[in-house]
XYZ file of C-alpha atoms in Angstrom:
621
model
C -34.073 -63.398 -14.214
C -37.703 -63.178 -12.164
C -38.610 -60.121 -10.592
C -39.240 -61.395 -6.636
C -43.027 -59.715 -4.847
C -43.726 -59.490 -1.253
C -46.503 -61.060 -2.634
C -46.860 -64.142 -3.890
C -49.763 -63.926 -6.655
C -48.730 -60.276 -7.567
C -46.890 -59.709 -10.719
C -44.771 -57.485 -11.430
C -47.812 -55.659 -12.910
C -49.480 -55.229 -9.535
C -46.927 -54.237 -8.141
C -46.013 -50.973 -9.787
C -49.934 -50.026 -9.960
C -50.289 -50.508 -6.611
C -46.846 -48.220 -6.047
C -48.200 -46.256 -8.626
C -51.310 -45.293 -7.229
C -49.779 -44.891 -3.182
C -47.249 -42.874 -4.537
C -49.899 -40.058 -5.486
C -52.106 -39.756 -2.261
C -51.518 -37.879 0.480
C -48.678 -38.173 3.840
C -49.773 -36.509 7.187
C -47.609 -33.642 5.903
C -48.604 -33.811 1.982
C -52.290 -34.027 4.065
C -51.724 -30.507 5.996
C -51.392 -28.872 3.351
C -53.119 -30.032 1.322
C -56.505 -29.990 3.041
C -55.837 -27.482 5.134
C -55.245 -24.481 3.569
C -59.286 -22.929 4.310
C -58.876 -23.167 8.607
C -55.295 -22.210 8.505
C -56.307 -19.310 6.446
C -59.584 -18.202 8.122
C -56.999 -16.763 11.217
C -56.681 -13.761 8.809
C -60.777 -13.495 9.167
C -61.287 -15.220 12.442
C -59.873 -13.235 14.985
C -61.866 -9.702 13.457
C -64.967 -10.442 12.412
C -64.763 -11.199 16.991
C -63.453 -7.754 17.181
C -65.877 -6.050 15.447
C -69.095 -8.016 16.947
C -67.023 -6.968 20.018
C -66.063 -3.574 18.954
C -71.019 -2.272 18.486
C -69.932 -2.423 23.439
C -66.924 -0.116 22.443
C -63.254 -0.479 24.068
C -64.680 -2.535 26.931
C -66.524 -5.255 24.391
C -63.314 -5.903 22.881
C -61.857 -6.605 26.486
C -64.106 -9.999 25.765
C -62.076 -10.178 22.651
C -59.949 -13.700 25.030
C -63.226 -15.145 26.307
C -64.752 -15.483 23.577
C -61.655 -17.074 21.715
C -61.648 -19.204 24.011
C -64.588 -20.267 23.343
C -64.032 -21.148 20.110
C -60.333 -22.909 21.300
C -62.747 -25.319 23.080
C -65.250 -26.319 20.255
C -61.674 -26.835 18.286
C -61.148 -29.006 20.293
C -64.607 -30.943 20.554
C -64.312 -30.508 16.495
C -61.243 -32.201 16.077
C -62.081 -35.007 18.989
C -64.962 -35.906 16.821
C -63.967 -35.327 13.200
C -60.562 -37.876 14.914
C -63.252 -40.720 15.909
C -65.307 -39.913 12.697
C -62.235 -40.938 10.149
C -62.254 -43.744 12.266
C -65.551 -45.148 11.876
C -65.256 -43.905 8.309
C -62.273 -44.673 6.191
C -64.588 -44.330 3.139
C -64.129 -41.141 3.846
C -67.026 -38.393 3.659
C -66.990 -36.992 6.593
C -70.747 -35.310 8.170
C -72.953 -36.577 4.902
C -70.879 -40.521 5.811
C -71.816 -40.586 9.863
C -75.924 -38.813 8.907
C -75.469 -41.986 6.198
C -74.941 -44.907 8.376
C -77.080 -43.180 11.389
C -79.452 -40.867 11.179
C -81.144 -42.141 6.977
C -80.257 -40.845 3.709
C -82.656 -37.501 3.999
C -80.745 -35.985 7.235
C -77.345 -37.690 5.062
C -78.468 -35.731 2.141
C -78.268 -32.322 3.935
C -74.543 -32.768 5.481
C -74.757 -33.311 2.411
C -75.403 -30.265 -0.304
C -74.049 -28.006 3.037
C -70.662 -29.003 2.714
C -71.251 -28.219 -1.243
C -72.978 -25.223 -0.636
C -69.675 -24.754 1.812
C -66.790 -26.372 -0.451
C -68.491 -24.147 -3.266
C -68.232 -20.275 -1.189
C -64.871 -21.271 0.342
C -62.870 -21.160 -3.279
C -64.484 -18.182 -3.815
C -64.413 -16.148 -0.701
C -61.168 -17.782 -0.853
C -60.335 -15.892 -4.298
C -61.315 -12.996 -4.052
C -60.254 -12.939 -0.228
C -56.455 -13.450 -1.756
C -57.480 -10.662 -4.111
C -58.863 -8.088 -2.643
C -54.645 -8.288 -0.098
C -53.126 -8.043 -3.342
C -54.944 -4.990 -4.421
C -55.371 -3.638 -0.996
C -51.571 -3.125 -1.729
C -52.119 -1.707 -5.428
C -54.854 -0.642 -5.290
C -54.050 0.409 -9.791
C -55.321 -3.148 -9.874
C -58.920 -2.860 -7.845
C -60.946 -2.467 -11.921
C -59.053 -5.693 -12.763
C -60.694 -8.025 -9.676
C -61.897 -10.243 -11.949
C -60.220 -11.438 -13.943
C -57.061 -11.947 -11.060
C -60.235 -14.252 -9.363
C -60.771 -15.919 -12.528
C -57.106 -16.829 -12.913
C -55.998 -17.965 -9.658
C -58.910 -20.097 -9.906
C -57.878 -20.719 -13.136
C -54.217 -21.879 -11.736
C -55.479 -23.293 -8.870
C -57.689 -26.044 -11.419
C -54.958 -26.595 -13.333
C -53.018 -27.750 -10.535
C -55.405 -29.536 -8.853
C -56.036 -31.630 -12.319
C -51.813 -32.721 -12.205
C -53.144 -33.961 -8.406
C -53.191 -33.353 -5.540
C -50.895 -34.458 -3.931
C -48.508 -32.207 -6.409
C -51.397 -29.683 -5.427
C -49.410 -30.815 -2.137
C -46.360 -30.394 -2.516
C -46.309 -26.707 -4.003
C -48.420 -24.915 -1.638
C -45.880 -26.689 1.611
C -43.397 -23.344 1.201
C -46.768 -20.235 1.217
C -48.506 -22.793 4.535
C -45.146 -23.691 6.278
C -44.435 -19.287 5.884
C -47.371 -19.034 6.881
C -48.089 -20.620 9.899
C -44.088 -20.512 10.963
C -44.826 -16.509 10.188
C -47.590 -15.990 12.815
C -46.177 -18.382 15.400
C -43.234 -15.741 14.957
C -45.214 -12.287 15.385
C -47.253 -14.559 18.296
C -44.058 -15.788 20.599
C -42.164 -12.143 19.490
C -45.677 -10.219 20.647
C -45.761 -11.949 23.806
C -42.349 -9.955 25.108
C -43.749 -6.603 24.142
C -45.163 -4.958 26.625
C -46.757 -2.267 23.930
C -46.610 -1.804 19.873
C -43.907 -0.969 18.785
C -45.448 0.263 16.044
C -48.587 2.074 14.629
C -48.126 3.432 11.297
C -50.763 1.093 10.082
C -53.672 2.696 11.143
C -52.245 6.266 11.345
C -54.597 8.427 8.806
C -57.670 6.010 9.379
C -60.889 5.647 11.227
C -62.118 3.746 13.919
C -64.729 1.364 13.971
C -65.244 1.399 17.333
C -68.434 2.419 18.966
C -68.627 5.347 20.816
C -71.802 4.866 22.934
C -71.642 1.474 24.152
C -72.415 1.082 28.026
C -72.551 -3.219 28.131
C -71.873 -6.858 26.812
C -75.257 -8.309 26.936
C -74.738 -11.920 26.492
C -76.165 -11.893 23.063
C -74.038 -9.552 21.865
C -71.458 -12.631 22.951
C -73.473 -14.693 21.541
C -73.168 -13.217 17.945
C -69.406 -12.451 18.768
C -68.832 -16.661 19.834
C -70.646 -17.599 15.763
C -68.739 -14.592 13.824
C -66.324 -16.254 15.200
C -66.680 -19.289 14.419
C -65.610 -18.092 11.006
C -62.773 -19.809 11.691
C -63.778 -22.978 11.653
C -64.815 -24.169 8.221
C -62.000 -26.459 6.700
C -61.748 -28.886 9.718
C -64.056 -30.992 8.131
C -62.260 -30.853 5.023
C -59.615 -33.574 6.353
C -62.397 -36.084 7.087
C -64.147 -36.260 4.139
C -60.768 -36.603 1.834
C -59.406 -39.884 4.177
C -59.147 -42.052 0.560
C -56.653 -39.695 -0.271
C -54.308 -40.208 2.116
C -51.674 -43.406 1.964
C -51.825 -46.729 3.631
C -52.464 -46.098 6.444
C -55.490 -43.812 5.377
C -56.911 -43.210 9.158
C -53.235 -43.296 11.037
C -52.259 -40.152 8.634
C -55.333 -38.124 8.477
C -55.556 -38.456 12.061
C -52.376 -37.127 13.054
C -52.840 -34.569 9.759
C -55.904 -33.470 12.019
C -54.495 -33.130 15.142
C -52.116 -31.140 14.112
C -54.659 -28.882 12.818
C -56.083 -28.106 15.194
C -53.682 -27.581 17.177
C -51.368 -24.862 15.186
C -55.306 -23.397 14.018
C -55.781 -23.917 17.729
C -52.025 -21.725 19.157
C -52.295 -18.966 16.544
C -55.544 -18.283 17.091
C -55.194 -17.482 20.921
C -52.074 -16.175 20.697
C -53.453 -13.784 18.005
C -56.307 -12.624 20.688
C -53.994 -12.853 23.346
C -51.763 -10.233 21.676
C -55.289 -8.362 20.579
C -56.045 -7.641 24.601
C -51.699 -6.989 25.377
C -51.580 -4.474 22.785
C -55.086 -3.168 23.364
C -55.899 -3.513 19.590
C -58.741 -1.815 17.560
C -60.702 -2.045 14.820
C -60.019 0.493 11.918
C -61.511 1.300 8.435
C -59.253 -0.215 5.402
C -56.505 -2.390 7.521
C -57.176 -5.799 8.654
C -56.070 -6.369 12.504
C -54.371 -9.158 10.904
C -51.753 -6.213 9.777
C -52.022 -4.283 13.337
C -51.030 -7.126 15.557
C -47.440 -7.320 12.811
C -46.740 -3.802 13.206
C -47.078 -3.707 16.724
C -45.669 -6.581 17.380
C -42.250 -6.546 13.928
C -42.624 -3.056 13.605
C -43.651 -1.435 10.209
C -40.382 -3.408 8.371
C -39.938 -5.926 5.808
C -41.327 -8.634 8.568
C -44.606 -7.034 8.147
C -44.503 -7.296 4.164
C -43.554 -10.573 4.940
C -46.539 -11.947 6.530
C -48.876 -9.232 4.567
C -47.462 -10.975 1.275
C -47.782 -14.553 3.333
C -51.450 -14.051 3.711
C -52.284 -13.241 0.698
C -50.936 -16.045 -0.871
C -52.856 -18.835 0.821
C -55.821 -17.572 1.127
C -55.854 -17.194 -2.645
C -54.573 -20.284 -2.403
C -56.338 -21.393 0.205
C -59.683 -22.703 -1.610
C -57.492 -25.845 -2.920
C -59.034 -27.494 0.565
C -61.744 -27.916 -1.898
C -60.590 -28.812 -4.057
C -58.849 -31.791 -1.976
C -62.853 -32.309 -0.437
C -65.257 -31.398 -2.160
C -64.655 -34.572 -5.871
C -64.715 -37.317 -3.156
C -67.492 -36.447 -1.527
C -69.046 -36.044 -4.720
C -67.703 -39.726 -5.370
C -69.779 -41.168 -2.652
C -72.411 -38.909 -3.622
C -72.204 -41.690 -7.095
C -71.595 -44.145 -5.800
C -74.819 -43.880 -3.638
C -76.455 -43.078 -7.269
C -77.589 -39.433 -5.475
C -74.919 -37.988 -8.327
C -74.562 -38.913 -12.180
C -71.526 -41.961 -12.273
C -68.960 -39.706 -14.018
C -68.758 -37.443 -10.582
C -67.010 -41.060 -9.552
C -64.325 -41.820 -12.574
C -60.434 -41.586 -11.346
C -58.186 -40.193 -13.935
C -54.802 -40.892 -13.400
C -52.802 -39.541 -10.264
C -55.557 -40.328 -8.746
C -57.671 -37.358 -9.481
C -61.495 -37.209 -9.686
C -60.543 -35.190 -12.759
C -65.596 -34.145 -13.525
C -65.768 -32.995 -9.517
C -62.668 -30.646 -10.082
C -63.643 -29.317 -13.356
C -67.701 -28.748 -11.800
C -65.975 -27.420 -8.794
C -63.913 -25.036 -10.664
C -66.895 -24.361 -13.055
C -69.689 -23.582 -10.898
C -66.241 -21.075 -8.609
C -66.640 -18.533 -11.758
C -69.832 -18.995 -11.755
C -70.348 -17.335 -8.040
C -66.955 -14.919 -9.356
C -69.115 -13.342 -12.341
C -71.793 -13.436 -9.783
C -70.169 -11.241 -7.015
C -67.329 -8.854 -9.436
C -64.981 -10.256 -7.644
C -66.106 -8.822 -4.034
C -65.139 -10.529 -0.917
C -67.804 -8.837 0.909
C -71.518 -10.344 -1.513
C -70.066 -13.207 -0.184
C -68.984 -13.386 2.844
C -72.551 -13.155 4.027
C -73.606 -17.159 2.358
C -70.024 -18.214 3.970
C -70.199 -21.060 7.348
C -73.404 -20.950 7.529
C -73.350 -24.813 5.222
C -70.301 -26.010 7.076
C -72.060 -25.746 10.940
C -74.880 -27.281 9.051
C -72.406 -31.044 8.322
C -70.293 -29.813 12.001
C -74.114 -30.469 13.848
C -75.322 -33.726 11.946
C -72.189 -34.899 11.824
C -71.850 -34.523 15.836
C -75.671 -35.870 16.776
C -74.212 -39.435 14.091
C -71.636 -39.367 15.895
C -73.863 -40.182 18.847
C -76.368 -42.281 17.939
C -72.775 -43.968 16.325
C -71.355 -44.802 20.691
C -74.789 -45.621 21.878
C -74.949 -48.545 18.463
C -72.103 -49.401 19.370
C -72.909 -49.632 23.317
C -75.337 -52.492 22.490
C -73.172 -54.091 20.155
C -70.854 -53.995 23.508
C -73.822 -54.726 24.933
C -73.149 -58.599 25.288
C -68.536 -58.139 26.406
C -68.946 -56.099 28.794
C -70.397 -53.472 28.022
C -68.126 -51.077 25.758
C -65.143 -48.789 27.888
C -65.923 -45.228 27.485
C -68.831 -44.648 25.111
C -70.074 -42.635 27.656
C -67.414 -39.632 28.097
C -67.542 -39.903 23.673
C -70.281 -39.652 23.680
C -71.525 -36.531 25.688
C -68.180 -35.208 23.742
C -70.216 -34.776 21.177
C -73.254 -33.922 22.396
C -71.673 -31.287 23.732
C -70.151 -30.190 19.760
C -73.576 -30.383 17.925
C -75.011 -27.875 21.147
C -72.050 -25.256 20.660
C -72.149 -25.877 16.523
C -76.412 -25.814 16.685
C -76.050 -22.903 17.884
C -74.105 -21.515 15.987
C -76.044 -22.554 13.019
C -78.787 -20.433 13.819
C -77.569 -17.513 15.561
C -75.076 -17.350 12.244
C -78.509 -17.962 10.273
C -81.251 -15.688 11.470
C -77.580 -12.296 12.010
C -76.700 -12.128 7.637
C -80.799 -13.751 6.707
C -81.239 -10.732 4.956
C -77.821 -10.055 4.213
C -77.726 -13.268 1.756
C -77.292 -16.338 4.326
C -81.650 -16.295 2.877
C -80.100 -18.254 -0.062
C -77.907 -20.679 2.030
C -81.142 -21.073 3.370
C -83.231 -22.143 -0.303
C -80.136 -24.037 -1.877
C -79.588 -26.266 0.694
C -82.895 -27.936 -0.299
C -83.702 -27.601 -3.707
C -79.905 -29.280 -4.365
C -81.427 -32.424 -2.371
C -84.535 -32.056 -4.122
C -81.424 -32.219 -6.919
C -79.803 -35.709 -5.325
C -83.752 -37.304 -5.051
C -84.187 -36.320 -8.582
C -81.958 -38.154 -9.399
C -81.555 -41.090 -7.529
C -84.586 -41.812 -8.370
C -83.740 -41.198 -11.871
C -80.994 -44.606 -11.208
C -83.608 -46.719 -9.694
C -86.319 -46.343 -12.815
C -83.309 -47.270 -14.914
C -82.477 -50.483 -12.450
C -85.198 -51.568 -12.063
C -85.876 -51.132 -16.048
C -82.192 -52.776 -16.606
C -83.283 -55.487 -13.331
C -79.732 -54.452 -11.900
C -79.651 -57.499 -8.860
C -81.783 -59.681 -10.568
C -80.180 -62.684 -12.678
C -81.199 -62.359 -16.851
C -82.639 -64.641 -18.989
C -79.710 -66.781 -20.866
C -78.805 -65.086 -24.729
C -79.870 -65.854 -27.338
C -79.268 -66.294 -30.798
C -82.073 -64.040 -33.147
C -81.722 -63.212 -36.749
C -80.517 -59.701 -37.632
C -81.011 -57.095 -40.214
C -78.763 -54.534 -41.102
C -79.395 -51.154 -42.867
C -76.750 -48.893 -44.464
C -77.193 -45.408 -45.998
C -75.154 -44.745 -48.467
C -74.861 -42.026 -50.735
C -72.608 -42.658 -53.616
C -70.118 -45.826 -53.607
C -66.725 -46.109 -53.013
C -64.598 -47.941 -50.767
C -66.095 -46.371 -47.802
C -69.299 -48.329 -48.377
C -67.109 -51.318 -49.347
C -65.905 -51.679 -46.421
C -69.803 -50.889 -44.625
C -71.889 -53.011 -46.302
C -68.373 -55.648 -46.081
C -68.821 -55.340 -41.175
C -72.898 -55.177 -42.249
C -72.651 -58.574 -43.824
C -70.288 -59.721 -40.910
C -72.957 -58.253 -38.932
C -76.089 -59.855 -39.454
C -78.350 -61.697 -41.275
C -79.380 -60.048 -44.462
C -78.014 -56.253 -45.201
C -79.817 -53.917 -46.978
C -78.741 -50.376 -48.096
C -81.068 -47.163 -48.317
C -80.401 -44.155 -49.993
C -82.532 -40.997 -49.405
C -84.706 -38.918 -52.591
C -86.105 -35.376 -52.677
C -88.128 -34.650 -56.156
C -85.470 -31.826 -56.239
C -83.908 -32.966 -59.487
C -80.600 -32.962 -59.087
C -81.344 -35.113 -56.665
C -83.747 -36.764 -58.740
C -80.047 -37.543 -61.886
C -77.382 -38.294 -58.645
C -79.811 -41.217 -57.677
C -80.372 -42.584 -61.107
C -76.597 -42.549 -61.746
C -76.491 -44.224 -58.349
C -78.539 -46.926 -58.938
C -77.222 -47.337 -62.318
C -73.690 -48.334 -60.765
C -74.395 -50.628 -58.126
C -76.603 -52.582 -61.038
C -73.208 -52.392 -62.484
C -71.479 -52.878 -58.918
C -74.313 -55.782 -57.465
C -72.657 -56.128 -54.796
C -74.986 -58.790 -53.031
C -76.983 -56.095 -51.512
C -80.512 -54.829 -52.914
C -80.142 -50.889 -52.899
C -83.609 -49.536 -51.368
C -84.736 -46.140 -52.272
C -86.194 -43.803 -49.963
C -88.826 -41.281 -51.304
C -88.630 -37.726 -49.114
C -90.727 -35.094 -49.829
C -88.978 -33.016 -47.792
C -85.463 -32.373 -47.392
C -83.873 -34.146 -44.701
C -82.196 -36.625 -44.247
C -82.429 -38.325 -40.795
C -85.607 -38.785 -40.904
C -87.030 -40.701 -43.495
C -84.291 -43.568 -42.580
C -85.933 -43.730 -39.182
C -89.163 -44.736 -40.517
C -87.488 -47.159 -43.162
C -86.116 -48.842 -39.431
C -89.781 -48.209 -38.025
C -91.344 -50.128 -41.065
C -88.945 -52.986 -41.319
C -89.225 -53.548 -37.021
C -92.675 -53.931 -37.449
C -92.771 -55.922 -40.648
C -90.430 -58.838 -38.532
C -90.861 -58.224 -34.630
C -88.251 -60.941 -34.610
C -85.517 -59.627 -36.114
C -82.686 -57.536 -34.041
C -82.421 -54.492 -36.466
C -78.839 -52.640 -37.082
C -77.612 -50.053 -38.213
C -75.042 -49.023 -39.773
C -73.529 -45.748 -40.197
C -70.205 -45.293 -42.194
C -68.425 -42.430 -41.183
C -64.701 -41.477 -42.911
C -61.860 -40.814 -39.596
C -59.549 -38.198 -41.421
C -56.180 -37.446 -40.596
C -56.159 -34.548 -39.283
C -57.790 -33.049 -36.800
C -59.010 -29.933 -38.434
C -60.340 -32.131 -41.053
C -63.463 -32.319 -39.340
C -64.691 -29.356 -39.875
C -64.500 -30.592 -44.175
C -67.374 -33.269 -42.682
C -71.215 -32.938 -43.350
C -72.156 -34.322 -40.422
C -74.674 -36.939 -42.551
C -73.411 -39.540 -39.823
C -74.167 -37.461 -36.876
C -78.328 -36.599 -37.674
C -78.585 -39.995 -38.761
C -78.052 -42.048 -35.856
C -79.502 -39.146 -34.378
C -82.821 -39.520 -35.592
C -82.803 -43.147 -35.443
C -82.167 -42.842 -31.045
C -84.805 -40.686 -30.832
C -87.576 -42.661 -33.058
C -86.422 -46.063 -33.009
C -84.653 -49.023 -30.644
C -82.688 -50.201 -32.983
C -78.500 -51.302 -32.806
C -76.847 -48.346 -34.050
C -73.303 -48.726 -35.679
C -71.027 -46.033 -36.542
C -67.661 -47.511 -38.602
C -64.893 -45.098 -38.472
C -63.262 -45.937 -42.314
C -59.713 -44.057 -41.346
C -58.483 -42.347 -44.717
C -54.370 -42.966 -43.989
């Protein structure tokens, strides 16, 4: 009975493959879980970053926590609106890289890409170390093993993402819902409190509040704003990962972006209101979020639920990078700025090489930092603000070009408001970029300043290499028609066996002339073996000459490569092929028993000649 499909030209297999591909993509909800953990988890350290800066101005300075947070929330709204437009304008993903490449030129797009790559890699390291730090705070006995714990968490997240982005999203929905729900409950309950219900967490801890502060200056507010903007990292991840969503991709990604902005904004503003309401002060060894949970819910099971959910989400927020960076690497590879292997996609819509590369570099950072969050935090968030600024400037140019294109059709309605929105966002994020870089330069931000141009230089070097390769291959040009050439096949042999017979049979099928070659060294044992082989060859008489290659030194590949060069020089119009026979063992472990002579010969011939290399695999069944 025939199977009916919606497309008359489609086959059942095509339908099945299409369904399978979409099944391994994200919905708006799973996209929120897979690509927004970084932004969600930032509420654990964003408000605290503001409080720590304002604490330098004493209790009076802490009174500006809510105004600074409202400014950050306003910037968040601008970024969400902007990236919602980016999603619609660039449905292939890439975020600021795609915007810059289209509207600001290749070099600027590479700066955006490099900043995003650095941010994604640092996000993994910071997220994992922060999550493990929360764990070791609850269980101090594990402190000395924090590096191994960090590497273990990284291996777990990598393994989950190798199974597919949808699988990772499903696994992370529950901790995301628990964390967001707990924070919202904390805020709701705290709004009905007239004062803290408990201060058990701060008992015995020294205050970090300055005693000799007199006033709040504009620079201090600017620094607090820049530090608090760390809560905005991850906002761009959804725009970078649009191809990971199910159709209609743009609409689903836009919904996820708006949901992210709404939830993150509510949590940031709500927590800041509670900080002002309870007159919280930063103390050493206790997070602001822990103080808020204690003040709103009391020092009970609810307090530990929030702490545990925060720990889990911080550790898992590294998943944002695993969802966004492989897509960005794919786009860079497609544009010839990275090796093309990063554009390959495995089963379950996984860019496996991008996932593994991210895991490897992140592991190196964890080892470098010893699993210490404070070593990595000064490097964090600078890259993402560079990307924010470039994306906003690019979108301003986008709307100007849209206006010109629509001028013939009575203008482009609304372009002024959109351009103004992106322009204000570019100004705000640009200021934040400069302030954060200057403030944290000596603390380690100089590494990012150095790494950005080096990464851009690496992209350019790869692009030039691909350009030279394309020129040599004549890509984009119609090649000459194929023609037949006389062919000579050279077969290295060392003894008579079924493998030798199979090799000569295959060689006779490939070429017009076949020659067997054997290497002889001056040792008595080698000469004896050579004479035995020549007698056996004469008795066998396969119709193929056996050429003796005498070589003074103990080498196998070089004499064969030298003979190939001589043969090619003697017959320039002849295509020379070297056929290397090898056995394929029945068991994988039996490969350890092989002498690897074939690999040695192949390496020498490839390095020293232009001959075609064929490796004949003879299966031992």
